[in-house]
Every structure is written in C-alpha cells, then in structure tokens.
Amino acid sequence: MAKIVVEQIPVLADNYVTLVHEPNSGATAAVDPGVSEPVLERLAAKGWQLTHILNTHHHGDHTGGNLDLIRRTGCVVVGAAKDSERIPGLSIEVAEGDTFLLGGAAAMVLEVPGHTSGHIAFWFPDSHVLFAGDCLFSLGCGRLFEGSAEDMWASLKKLRELPADTQVYCAHEYTAGNGRFARLVERDNQALLTRLEQVEKLRARGLPTIPTTIADERAANPFLRADTKSVAKAVGMEPGADPALVFAELRRRKDVF
Ligand code: ZN
Ligand code: FE
C-alpha cells in the first residue's frame, strides 16, 4: 500500500491544518481546514491538487475552510456520519472501523468521542500516521464538551494502543501549556522532563512540537497515564483507583488550571 507525505500548516492562533499527499495517485487531503487561504497557498507551492477534506469533528476551527475549498477545488469531505448535520459540505459519511482510500493509501476511521460526540480520528496503517484532532494533544487531551470522562478515557485508551512509533498529528499547538500542568502531576517522570526540554527548545525557535509519537505520549502524557500509580497518587487517589475516575479528576483540575 502507498505511503503518504505530510505537510503541516500553522493557521489561526494555534491550529494546524495538515496536508496528506499520496504521490502515486496525486490524491491530496487537507485535515481539519479551519481556513482556506493558507491551504490553497500551500497546495499551489507544492503543486498538489486537493481531492479530499478529512474532518475530525465539526468545530469551526476545523471546518471553517470546507465550503470555500469545495467551491475552489471540487474536493469531497470525509467526516463522521454522526455529524452529518454539523459538518459543512460533508459528502462521505464514515463510522468506526470504516476504511477508505486516499488514492492508494488506506485510512481507517476510529470513533473517539469525548471532546464532541461525533469526534473521529484517522489512522493510516501503512505509514503509521494518526490524525487525532482535538482528542489527543501532546501532553494533554481535548476538553469534554459533549462527552463524559469515561468516554474520553476509552477514546484515549484506543489511541494509546496504536503502534508505539505512530506519528501523531494533533490539531493544536498546546504542548507548552499542557506541559506546565503535566509537570505538576508527575514532577519525577523522566520521559516528561525530557519532552519538556525538547518542547522548550522547539518553541524558542518557533518550531512545532507536533507530530509527537504514541510512545512519547504513553510515557509522558498524564492523561494517557490515568491507570498508573503515580498519576492516581497525584490527584489524591488510591493506587488501585478506577482509571476513569482518576482521568475525570485530572481533566477537572486541568480545566481550572
Ligand atoms: Zn474542537
Ligand atoms: Fe479545535
């Protein structure tokens, strides 16, 4: 199966739109285009034709460019069937376990509710690339707008099980802020301290901290570690506490951090 090439475009205050290009067929997708102009500019610079939009969820900072991109490129929009009323221009409705082709590259749909009820992630198994939208961030996770802590914990566990070397593209550059909270939770976690040093260096040079990897997030992201003794202890719970409850308390504390 064909491998993909990825281009990350910083837009708005802290969003990333990512272009996914399959070179054999020329198929090209924009993941979560919150705006259209910077996407069209990058497409022109690369000489790529937009064929698809992939939306992880309906929020405006992820879908705001849909209609203009459809009008100007004729691309199709792939998104959750559950959000057919909320994603502008949605034409290919997908659900858990569905696989579709971006040219010769297979993409699998994972339902990851919690941030919104219809949130999905896109997993490219032949390239080990994940588009996590606003579910999983580096050193953090999305806010619970339409789901319970249990939903989000289950969604994060699903993503955590992907191969360790998976490159994770999140939709926001929130890593430094997330890191300040994570450090309060696990101040002795060496993987976290290493990641924080790396993040500081990257941001000082104005560079993205994304993509991250599943391995790094398993080791350093407190929200993926709600079933560890150290994170349970950090939120004042017993070592054997229900991880969903630990996760809920962690998310509550981050909300007011
Ligand atoms: Zn969102
Ligand atoms: Fe967002």
PDB file of C-alpha atoms and ligand atoms in Angstrom:
ATOM      1  CA  MET A   1       0.000   0.000   0.000  1.00  0.00           C
ATOM      2  CA  ALA A   2       1.118   3.520  -0.724  1.00  0.00           C
ATOM      3  CA  LYS A   3       2.877   5.684   1.809  1.00  0.00           C
ATOM      4  CA  ILE A   4       1.799   9.262   2.407  1.00  0.00           C
ATOM      5  CA  VAL A   5       3.678  12.562   2.533  1.00  0.00           C
ATOM      6  CA  VAL A   6       2.576  15.092   5.153  1.00  0.00           C
ATOM      7  CA  GLU A   7       2.762  18.920   5.252  1.00  0.00           C
ATOM      8  CA  GLN A   8       1.788  20.861   8.351  1.00  0.00           C
ATOM      9  CA  ILE A   9       0.355  24.385   8.068  1.00  0.00           C
ATOM     10  CA  PRO A  10       0.023  26.601  11.161  1.00  0.00           C
ATOM     11  CA  VAL A  11      -3.232  28.645  10.973  1.00  0.00           C
ATOM     12  CA  LEU A  12      -5.334  30.870  13.260  1.00  0.00           C
ATOM     13  CA  ALA A  13      -3.931  31.299  16.784  1.00  0.00           C
ATOM     14  CA  ASP A  14      -2.684  27.779  17.420  1.00  0.00           C
ATOM     15  CA  ASN A  15      -4.336  25.370  14.937  1.00  0.00           C
ATOM     16  CA  TYR A  16      -2.626  23.052  12.488  1.00  0.00           C
ATOM     17  CA  VAL A  17      -4.090  22.048   9.150  1.00  0.00           C
ATOM     18  CA  THR A  18      -2.234  19.066   7.714  1.00  0.00           C
ATOM     19  CA  LEU A  19      -1.992  18.139   4.062  1.00  0.00           C
ATOM     20  CA  VAL A  20      -1.735  14.428   3.268  1.00  0.00           C
ATOM     21  CA  HIS A  21      -0.420  13.603  -0.193  1.00  0.00           C
ATOM     22  CA  GLU A  22      -0.292  10.190  -1.837  1.00  0.00           C
ATOM     23  CA  PRO A  23       2.354  10.631  -4.544  1.00  0.00           C
ATOM     24  CA  ASN A  24       1.463   7.702  -6.866  1.00  0.00           C
ATOM     25  CA  SER A  25      -2.107   8.854  -7.485  1.00  0.00           C
ATOM     26  CA  GLY A  26      -1.678  12.536  -6.625  1.00  0.00           C
ATOM     27  CA  ALA A  27      -4.596  12.346  -4.175  1.00  0.00           C
ATOM     28  CA  THR A  28      -4.282  15.055  -1.522  1.00  0.00           C
ATOM     29  CA  ALA A  29      -6.316  15.672   1.625  1.00  0.00           C
ATOM     30  CA  ALA A  30      -6.497  18.634   3.993  1.00  0.00           C
ATOM     31  CA  VAL A  31      -7.132  17.511   7.553  1.00  0.00           C
ATOM     32  CA  ASP A  32      -9.292  19.942   9.578  1.00  0.00           C
ATOM     33  CA  PRO A  33      -9.042  23.050   7.390  1.00  0.00           C
ATOM     34  CA  GLY A  34     -10.276  25.781   9.718  1.00  0.00           C
ATOM     35  CA  VAL A  35      -9.464  28.307   6.979  1.00  0.00           C
ATOM     36  CA  SER A  36      -8.989  28.016   3.210  1.00  0.00           C
ATOM     37  CA  GLU A  37      -6.411  30.589   2.021  1.00  0.00           C
ATOM     38  CA  PRO A  38      -3.277  29.190   3.693  1.00  0.00           C
ATOM     39  CA  VAL A  39      -4.293  25.723   2.469  1.00  0.00           C
ATOM     40  CA  LEU A  40      -4.680  26.905  -1.135  1.00  0.00           C
ATOM     41  CA  GLU A  41      -1.331  28.704  -0.925  1.00  0.00           C
ATOM     42  CA  ARG A  42       0.490  25.624   0.292  1.00  0.00           C
ATOM     43  CA  LEU A  43      -1.220  23.420  -2.311  1.00  0.00           C
ATOM     44  CA  ALA A  44      -0.040  25.817  -5.025  1.00  0.00           C
ATOM     45  CA  ALA A  45       3.503  25.878  -3.628  1.00  0.00           C
ATOM     46  CA  LYS A  46       3.630  22.073  -3.637  1.00  0.00           C
ATOM     47  CA  GLY A  47       1.859  21.704  -6.992  1.00  0.00           C
ATOM     48  CA  TRP A  48      -0.775  19.463  -5.406  1.00  0.00           C
ATOM     49  CA  GLN A  49      -4.498  19.265  -6.265  1.00  0.00           C
ATOM     50  CA  LEU A  50      -6.876  18.984  -3.318  1.00  0.00           C
ATOM     51  CA  THR A  51      -9.100  15.906  -3.633  1.00  0.00           C
ATOM     52  CA  HIS A  52     -10.352  15.406  -0.052  1.00  0.00           C
ATOM     53  CA  ILE A  53     -11.054  17.172   3.218  1.00  0.00           C
ATOM     54  CA  LEU A  54     -10.857  14.978   6.328  1.00  0.00           C
ATOM     55  CA  ASN A  55     -12.725  16.417   9.321  1.00  0.00           C
ATOM     56  CA  THR A  56     -12.147  15.008  12.808  1.00  0.00           C
ATOM     57  CA  HIS A  57     -15.102  16.963  14.231  1.00  0.00           C
ATOM     58  CA  HIS A  58     -17.494  19.797  13.492  1.00  0.00           C
ATOM     59  CA  HIS A  59     -15.943  22.754  15.379  1.00  0.00           C
ATOM     60  CA  GLY A  60     -15.423  25.875  13.276  1.00  0.00           C
ATOM     61  CA  ASP A  61     -11.652  25.995  13.755  1.00  0.00           C
ATOM     62  CA  HIS A  62     -11.560  22.588  11.973  1.00  0.00           C
ATOM     63  CA  THR A  63     -14.252  23.022   9.308  1.00  0.00           C
ATOM     64  CA  GLY A  64     -14.329  26.785   8.599  1.00  0.00           C
ATOM     65  CA  GLY A  65     -12.500  26.360   5.271  1.00  0.00           C
ATOM     66  CA  ASN A  66     -14.644  23.480   3.972  1.00  0.00           C
ATOM     67  CA  LEU A  67     -17.112  25.325   1.758  1.00  0.00           C
ATOM     68  CA  ASP A  68     -14.553  27.627   0.138  1.00  0.00           C
ATOM     69  CA  LEU A  69     -12.207  24.685  -0.545  1.00  0.00           C
ATOM     70  CA  ILE A  70     -15.064  22.657  -2.072  1.00  0.00           C
ATOM     71  CA  ARG A  71     -16.008  25.612  -4.282  1.00  0.00           C
ATOM     72  CA  ARG A  72     -12.457  26.276  -5.428  1.00  0.00           C
ATOM     73  CA  THR A  73     -11.126  22.713  -5.815  1.00  0.00           C
ATOM     74  CA  GLY A  74     -14.139  20.400  -6.139  1.00  0.00           C
ATOM     75  CA  CYS A  75     -12.829  18.227  -3.297  1.00  0.00           C
ATOM     76  CA  VAL A  76     -15.026  15.841  -1.289  1.00  0.00           C
ATOM     77  CA  VAL A  77     -15.440  15.953   2.500  1.00  0.00           C
ATOM     78  CA  VAL A  78     -14.985  12.872   4.692  1.00  0.00           C
ATOM     79  CA  GLY A  79     -16.407  13.052   8.227  1.00  0.00           C
ATOM     80  CA  ALA A  80     -18.474  11.284  10.852  1.00  0.00           C
ATOM     81  CA  ALA A  81     -21.922  10.081   9.815  1.00  0.00           C
ATOM     82  CA  LYS A  82     -22.976  11.133  13.320  1.00  0.00           C
ATOM     83  CA  ASP A  83     -22.135  14.739  12.407  1.00  0.00           C
ATOM     84  CA  SER A  84     -23.882  14.836   9.026  1.00  0.00           C
ATOM     85  CA  GLU A  85     -25.940  17.828  10.196  1.00  0.00           C
ATOM     86  CA  ARG A  86     -22.950  19.727  11.600  1.00  0.00           C
ATOM     87  CA  ILE A  87     -20.045  19.323   9.141  1.00  0.00           C
ATOM     88  CA  PRO A  88     -20.343  21.791   6.239  1.00  0.00           C
ATOM     89  CA  GLY A  89     -20.321  20.079   2.839  1.00  0.00           C
ATOM     90  CA  LEU A  90     -19.982  16.532   4.230  1.00  0.00           C
ATOM     91  CA  SER A  91     -20.280  14.039   1.352  1.00  0.00           C
ATOM     92  CA  ILE A  92     -18.600  10.815   2.537  1.00  0.00           C
ATOM     93  CA  GLU A  93     -20.026   9.680   5.876  1.00  0.00           C
ATOM     94  CA  VAL A  94     -17.870   7.295   7.886  1.00  0.00           C
ATOM     95  CA  ALA A  95     -18.034   5.388  11.193  1.00  0.00           C
ATOM     96  CA  GLU A  96     -15.902   3.205  13.467  1.00  0.00           C
ATOM     97  CA  GLY A  97     -13.773   0.681  11.588  1.00  0.00           C
ATOM     98  CA  ASP A  98     -14.527   2.068   8.115  1.00  0.00           C
ATOM     99  CA  THR A  99     -11.574   2.136   5.756  1.00  0.00           C
ATOM    100  CA  PHE A 100     -11.373   4.416   2.758  1.00  0.00           C
ATOM    101  CA  LEU A 101      -8.716   5.075   0.149  1.00  0.00           C
ATOM    102  CA  LEU A 102      -6.835   8.314  -0.339  1.00  0.00           C
ATOM    103  CA  GLY A 103      -5.501   7.330  -3.753  1.00  0.00           C
ATOM    104  CA  GLY A 104      -3.553   4.181  -2.950  1.00  0.00           C
ATOM    105  CA  ALA A 105      -3.277   4.865   0.792  1.00  0.00           C
ATOM    106  CA  ALA A 106      -5.738   3.228   3.175  1.00  0.00           C
ATOM    107  CA  ALA A 107      -7.143   5.269   6.052  1.00  0.00           C
ATOM    108  CA  MET A 108      -9.093   3.779   8.918  1.00  0.00           C
ATOM    109  CA  VAL A 109     -11.689   5.611  10.982  1.00  0.00           C
ATOM    110  CA  LEU A 110     -11.601   5.415  14.789  1.00  0.00           C
ATOM    111  CA  GLU A 111     -14.513   6.871  16.754  1.00  0.00           C
ATOM    112  CA  VAL A 112     -13.078   8.783  19.724  1.00  0.00           C
ATOM    113  CA  PRO A 113     -15.957  10.629  21.453  1.00  0.00           C
ATOM    114  CA  GLY A 114     -15.466  12.927  24.437  1.00  0.00           C
ATOM    115  CA  HIS A 115     -14.463  16.348  23.078  1.00  0.00           C
ATOM    116  CA  THR A 116     -17.546  16.100  20.838  1.00  0.00           C
ATOM    117  CA  SER A 117     -19.967  13.194  20.486  1.00  0.00           C
ATOM    118  CA  GLY A 118     -19.074  12.635  16.826  1.00  0.00           C
ATOM    119  CA  HIS A 119     -15.291  13.044  17.068  1.00  0.00           C
ATOM    120  CA  ILE A 120     -13.241  10.651  14.908  1.00  0.00           C
ATOM    121  CA  ALA A 121      -9.540  10.073  14.284  1.00  0.00           C
ATOM    122  CA  PHE A 122      -7.912   8.980  11.015  1.00  0.00           C
ATOM    123  CA  TRP A 123      -5.285   6.235  11.119  1.00  0.00           C
ATOM    124  CA  PHE A 124      -3.043   5.470   8.113  1.00  0.00           C
ATOM    125  CA  PRO A 125      -1.823   1.946   8.974  1.00  0.00           C
ATOM    126  CA  ASP A 126       0.771   1.669   6.172  1.00  0.00           C
ATOM    127  CA  SER A 127       2.508   4.888   7.202  1.00  0.00           C
ATOM    128  CA  HIS A 128       1.871   4.723  10.970  1.00  0.00           C
ATOM    129  CA  VAL A 129       0.360   8.202  10.955  1.00  0.00           C
ATOM    130  CA  LEU A 130      -2.582   9.289  13.116  1.00  0.00           C
ATOM    131  CA  PHE A 131      -4.682  12.431  12.872  1.00  0.00           C
ATOM    132  CA  ALA A 132      -6.063  12.882  16.373  1.00  0.00           C
ATOM    133  CA  GLY A 133      -7.916  16.208  16.011  1.00  0.00           C
ATOM    134  CA  ASP A 134      -8.866  17.570  19.443  1.00  0.00           C
ATOM    135  CA  CYS A 135      -8.979  14.176  21.188  1.00  0.00           C
ATOM    136  CA  LEU A 136      -5.308  13.605  21.999  1.00  0.00           C
ATOM    137  CA  PHE A 137      -2.860  16.506  22.279  1.00  0.00           C
ATOM    138  CA  SER A 138       0.799  16.289  23.127  1.00  0.00           C
ATOM    139  CA  LEU A 139       0.934  16.130  26.956  1.00  0.00           C
ATOM    140  CA  GLY A 140      -2.823  16.763  27.104  1.00  0.00           C
ATOM    141  CA  CYS A 141      -6.247  15.953  25.726  1.00  0.00           C
ATOM    142  CA  GLY A 142      -9.314  17.804  24.493  1.00  0.00           C
ATOM    143  CA  ARG A 143     -11.875  19.381  26.776  1.00  0.00           C
ATOM    144  CA  LEU A 144     -15.063  17.438  27.443  1.00  0.00           C
ATOM    145  CA  PHE A 145     -17.695  19.452  25.603  1.00  0.00           C
ATOM    146  CA  GLU A 146     -20.095  16.672  24.648  1.00  0.00           C
ATOM    147  CA  GLY A 147     -18.899  13.537  26.378  1.00  0.00           C
ATOM    148  CA  SER A 148     -18.201  12.049  29.769  1.00  0.00           C
ATOM    149  CA  ALA A 149     -14.784  11.460  31.288  1.00  0.00           C
ATOM    150  CA  GLU A 150     -15.447   7.736  30.760  1.00  0.00           C
ATOM    151  CA  ASP A 151     -15.990   8.307  27.021  1.00  0.00           C
ATOM    152  CA  MET A 152     -12.764  10.284  26.722  1.00  0.00           C
ATOM    153  CA  TRP A 153     -10.727   7.806  28.746  1.00  0.00           C
ATOM    154  CA  ALA A 154     -11.960   4.979  26.486  1.00  0.00           C
ATOM    155  CA  SER A 155     -11.095   7.069  23.404  1.00  0.00           C
ATOM    156  CA  LEU A 156      -7.592   7.835  24.676  1.00  0.00           C
ATOM    157  CA  LYS A 157      -7.002   4.170  25.513  1.00  0.00           C
ATOM    158  CA  LYS A 158      -7.986   3.260  21.956  1.00  0.00           C
ATOM    159  CA  LEU A 159      -5.380   5.667  20.554  1.00  0.00           C
ATOM    160  CA  ARG A 160      -2.788   4.561  23.121  1.00  0.00           C
ATOM    161  CA  GLU A 161      -2.966   1.020  21.694  1.00  0.00           C
ATOM    162  CA  LEU A 162      -1.722   2.083  18.268  1.00  0.00           C
ATOM    163  CA  PRO A 163       1.901   1.162  17.451  1.00  0.00           C
ATOM    164  CA  ALA A 164       4.487   2.978  19.564  1.00  0.00           C
ATOM    165  CA  ASP A 165       6.194   4.554  16.543  1.00  0.00           C
ATOM    166  CA  THR A 166       2.934   6.127  15.284  1.00  0.00           C
ATOM    167  CA  GLN A 167       3.394   9.779  14.322  1.00  0.00           C
ATOM    168  CA  VAL A 168       0.561  11.699  15.969  1.00  0.00           C
ATOM    169  CA  TYR A 169      -0.708  14.886  14.356  1.00  0.00           C
ATOM    170  CA  CYS A 170      -2.881  16.893  16.763  1.00  0.00           C
ATOM    171  CA  ALA A 171      -4.911  19.897  15.637  1.00  0.00           C
ATOM    172  CA  HIS A 172      -3.467  22.410  18.116  1.00  0.00           C
ATOM    173  CA  GLU A 173      -0.081  23.628  19.351  1.00  0.00           C
ATOM    174  CA  TYR A 174      -0.929  23.338  23.061  1.00  0.00           C
ATOM    175  CA  THR A 175       2.123  21.374  24.164  1.00  0.00           C
ATOM    176  CA  ALA A 176       3.943  24.016  26.233  1.00  0.00           C
ATOM    177  CA  GLY A 177       0.816  24.926  28.238  1.00  0.00           C
ATOM    178  CA  ASN A 178      -0.111  21.271  28.667  1.00  0.00           C
ATOM    179  CA  GLY A 179       3.439  20.626  29.832  1.00  0.00           C
ATOM    180  CA  ARG A 180       3.150  23.152  32.674  1.00  0.00           C
ATOM    181  CA  PHE A 181       0.182  21.202  34.038  1.00  0.00           C
ATOM    182  CA  ALA A 182       1.767  17.778  33.356  1.00  0.00           C
ATOM    183  CA  ARG A 183       4.851  18.778  35.341  1.00  0.00           C
ATOM    184  CA  LEU A 184       2.697  19.437  38.417  1.00  0.00           C
ATOM    185  CA  VAL A 185       1.160  15.978  38.080  1.00  0.00           C
ATOM    186  CA  GLU A 186       4.358  13.941  37.587  1.00  0.00           C
ATOM    187  CA  ARG A 187       7.368  16.025  38.524  1.00  0.00           C
ATOM    188  CA  ASP A 188       9.617  12.922  38.715  1.00  0.00           C
ATOM    189  CA  ASN A 189       8.679  11.464  35.332  1.00  0.00           C
ATOM    190  CA  GLN A 190      11.963  11.489  33.368  1.00  0.00           C
ATOM    191  CA  ALA A 191      10.237  10.993  30.000  1.00  0.00           C
ATOM    192  CA  LEU A 192       8.123  14.063  30.727  1.00  0.00           C
ATOM    193  CA  LEU A 193      11.119  16.156  31.757  1.00  0.00           C
ATOM    194  CA  THR A 194      12.952  15.142  28.565  1.00  0.00           C
ATOM    195  CA  ARG A 195       9.929  16.053  26.450  1.00  0.00           C
ATOM    196  CA  LEU A 196       9.574  19.423  28.239  1.00  0.00           C
ATOM    197  CA  GLU A 197      13.206  20.282  27.453  1.00  0.00           C
ATOM    198  CA  GLN A 198      12.667  19.359  23.820  1.00  0.00           C
ATOM    199  CA  VAL A 199       9.434  21.408  23.672  1.00  0.00           C
ATOM    200  CA  GLU A 200      11.141  24.450  25.152  1.00  0.00           C
ATOM    201  CA  LYS A 201      13.909  24.296  22.534  1.00  0.00           C
ATOM    202  CA  LEU A 202      11.469  23.859  19.662  1.00  0.00           C
ATOM    203  CA  ARG A 203       9.184  26.710  20.768  1.00  0.00           C
ATOM    204  CA  ALA A 204      12.141  29.046  21.366  1.00  0.00           C
ATOM    205  CA  ARG A 205      12.928  28.604  17.660  1.00  0.00           C
ATOM    206  CA  GLY A 206       9.268  28.986  16.672  1.00  0.00           C
ATOM    207  CA  LEU A 207       9.074  25.340  15.560  1.00  0.00           C
ATOM    208  CA  PRO A 208       6.100  22.974  16.007  1.00  0.00           C
ATOM    209  CA  THR A 209       6.147  20.315  18.734  1.00  0.00           C
ATOM    210  CA  ILE A 210       3.805  18.258  16.560  1.00  0.00           C
ATOM    211  CA  PRO A 211       3.940  15.498  15.406  1.00  0.00           C
ATOM    212  CA  THR A 212       4.509  13.609  18.595  1.00  0.00           C
ATOM    213  CA  THR A 213       4.541   9.803  18.884  1.00  0.00           C
ATOM    214  CA  ILE A 214       2.366   7.309  20.716  1.00  0.00           C
ATOM    215  CA  ALA A 215       5.487   6.090  22.570  1.00  0.00           C
ATOM    216  CA  ASP A 216       6.306   9.583  23.853  1.00  0.00           C
ATOM    217  CA  GLU A 217       2.709  10.261  24.869  1.00  0.00           C
ATOM    218  CA  ARG A 218       2.369   6.912  26.659  1.00  0.00           C
ATOM    219  CA  ALA A 219       5.477   7.790  28.638  1.00  0.00           C
ATOM    220  CA  ALA A 220       4.859  11.489  29.335  1.00  0.00           C
ATOM    221  CA  ASN A 221       1.192  12.484  28.888  1.00  0.00           C
ATOM    222  CA  PRO A 222      -0.609  12.293  32.265  1.00  0.00           C
ATOM    223  CA  PHE A 223      -3.984  11.855  30.535  1.00  0.00           C
ATOM    224  CA  LEU A 224      -2.771   8.604  28.943  1.00  0.00           C
ATOM    225  CA  ARG A 225      -1.374   7.544  32.317  1.00  0.00           C
ATOM    226  CA  ALA A 226      -4.518   7.704  34.469  1.00  0.00           C
ATOM    227  CA  ASP A 227      -4.046   3.993  35.200  1.00  0.00           C
ATOM    228  CA  THR A 228      -0.592   4.476  36.744  1.00  0.00           C
ATOM    229  CA  LYS A 229       0.059   4.644  40.482  1.00  0.00           C
ATOM    230  CA  SER A 230       1.884   7.942  40.215  1.00  0.00           C
ATOM    231  CA  VAL A 231      -0.963   9.796  38.455  1.00  0.00           C
ATOM    232  CA  ALA A 232      -3.602   8.332  40.823  1.00  0.00           C
ATOM    233  CA  LYS A 233      -1.479   9.487  43.756  1.00  0.00           C
ATOM    234  CA  ALA A 234      -1.032  12.940  42.245  1.00  0.00           C
ATOM    235  CA  VAL A 235      -4.802  13.513  42.263  1.00  0.00           C
ATOM    236  CA  GLY A 236      -5.162  12.149  45.798  1.00  0.00           C
ATOM    237  CA  MET A 237      -6.495   8.695  44.908  1.00  0.00           C
ATOM    238  CA  GLU A 238      -5.506   5.169  45.947  1.00  0.00           C
ATOM    239  CA  PRO A 239      -3.095   3.223  43.662  1.00  0.00           C
ATOM    240  CA  GLY A 240      -5.892   0.857  42.552  1.00  0.00           C
ATOM    241  CA  ALA A 241      -8.469   3.601  41.871  1.00  0.00           C
ATOM    242  CA  ASP A 242     -10.715   3.335  38.796  1.00  0.00           C
ATOM    243  CA  PRO A 243      -8.660   4.937  35.980  1.00  0.00           C
ATOM    244  CA  ALA A 244     -11.793   6.607  34.565  1.00  0.00           C
ATOM    245  CA  LEU A 245     -12.255   8.389  37.917  1.00  0.00           C
ATOM    246  CA  VAL A 246      -8.574   9.344  38.037  1.00  0.00           C
ATOM    247  CA  PHE A 247      -8.878  10.655  34.498  1.00  0.00           C
ATOM    248  CA  ALA A 248     -12.035  12.624  35.410  1.00  0.00           C
ATOM    249  CA  GLU A 249     -10.294  14.294  38.340  1.00  0.00           C
ATOM    250  CA  LEU A 250      -7.220  15.075  36.247  1.00  0.00           C
ATOM    251  CA  ARG A 251      -9.369  16.635  33.497  1.00  0.00           C
ATOM    252  CA  ARG A 252     -11.319  18.651  36.115  1.00  0.00           C
ATOM    253  CA  ARG A 253      -8.086  20.035  37.583  1.00  0.00           C
ATOM    254  CA  LYS A 254      -6.743  20.929  34.143  1.00  0.00           C
ATOM    255  CA  ASP A 255      -9.983  22.799  33.374  1.00  0.00           C
ATOM    256  CA  VAL A 256      -9.320  25.178  36.259  1.00  0.00           C
ATOM    257  CA  PHE A 257      -5.524  25.236  35.925  1.00  0.00           C
TER     258      PHE A 257
HETATM  259 ZN    ZN B   1     -12.601  21.229  18.841  1.00  0.00          ZN
HETATM  260 FE    FE B   2     -10.028  22.791  17.938  1.00  0.00          FE
END
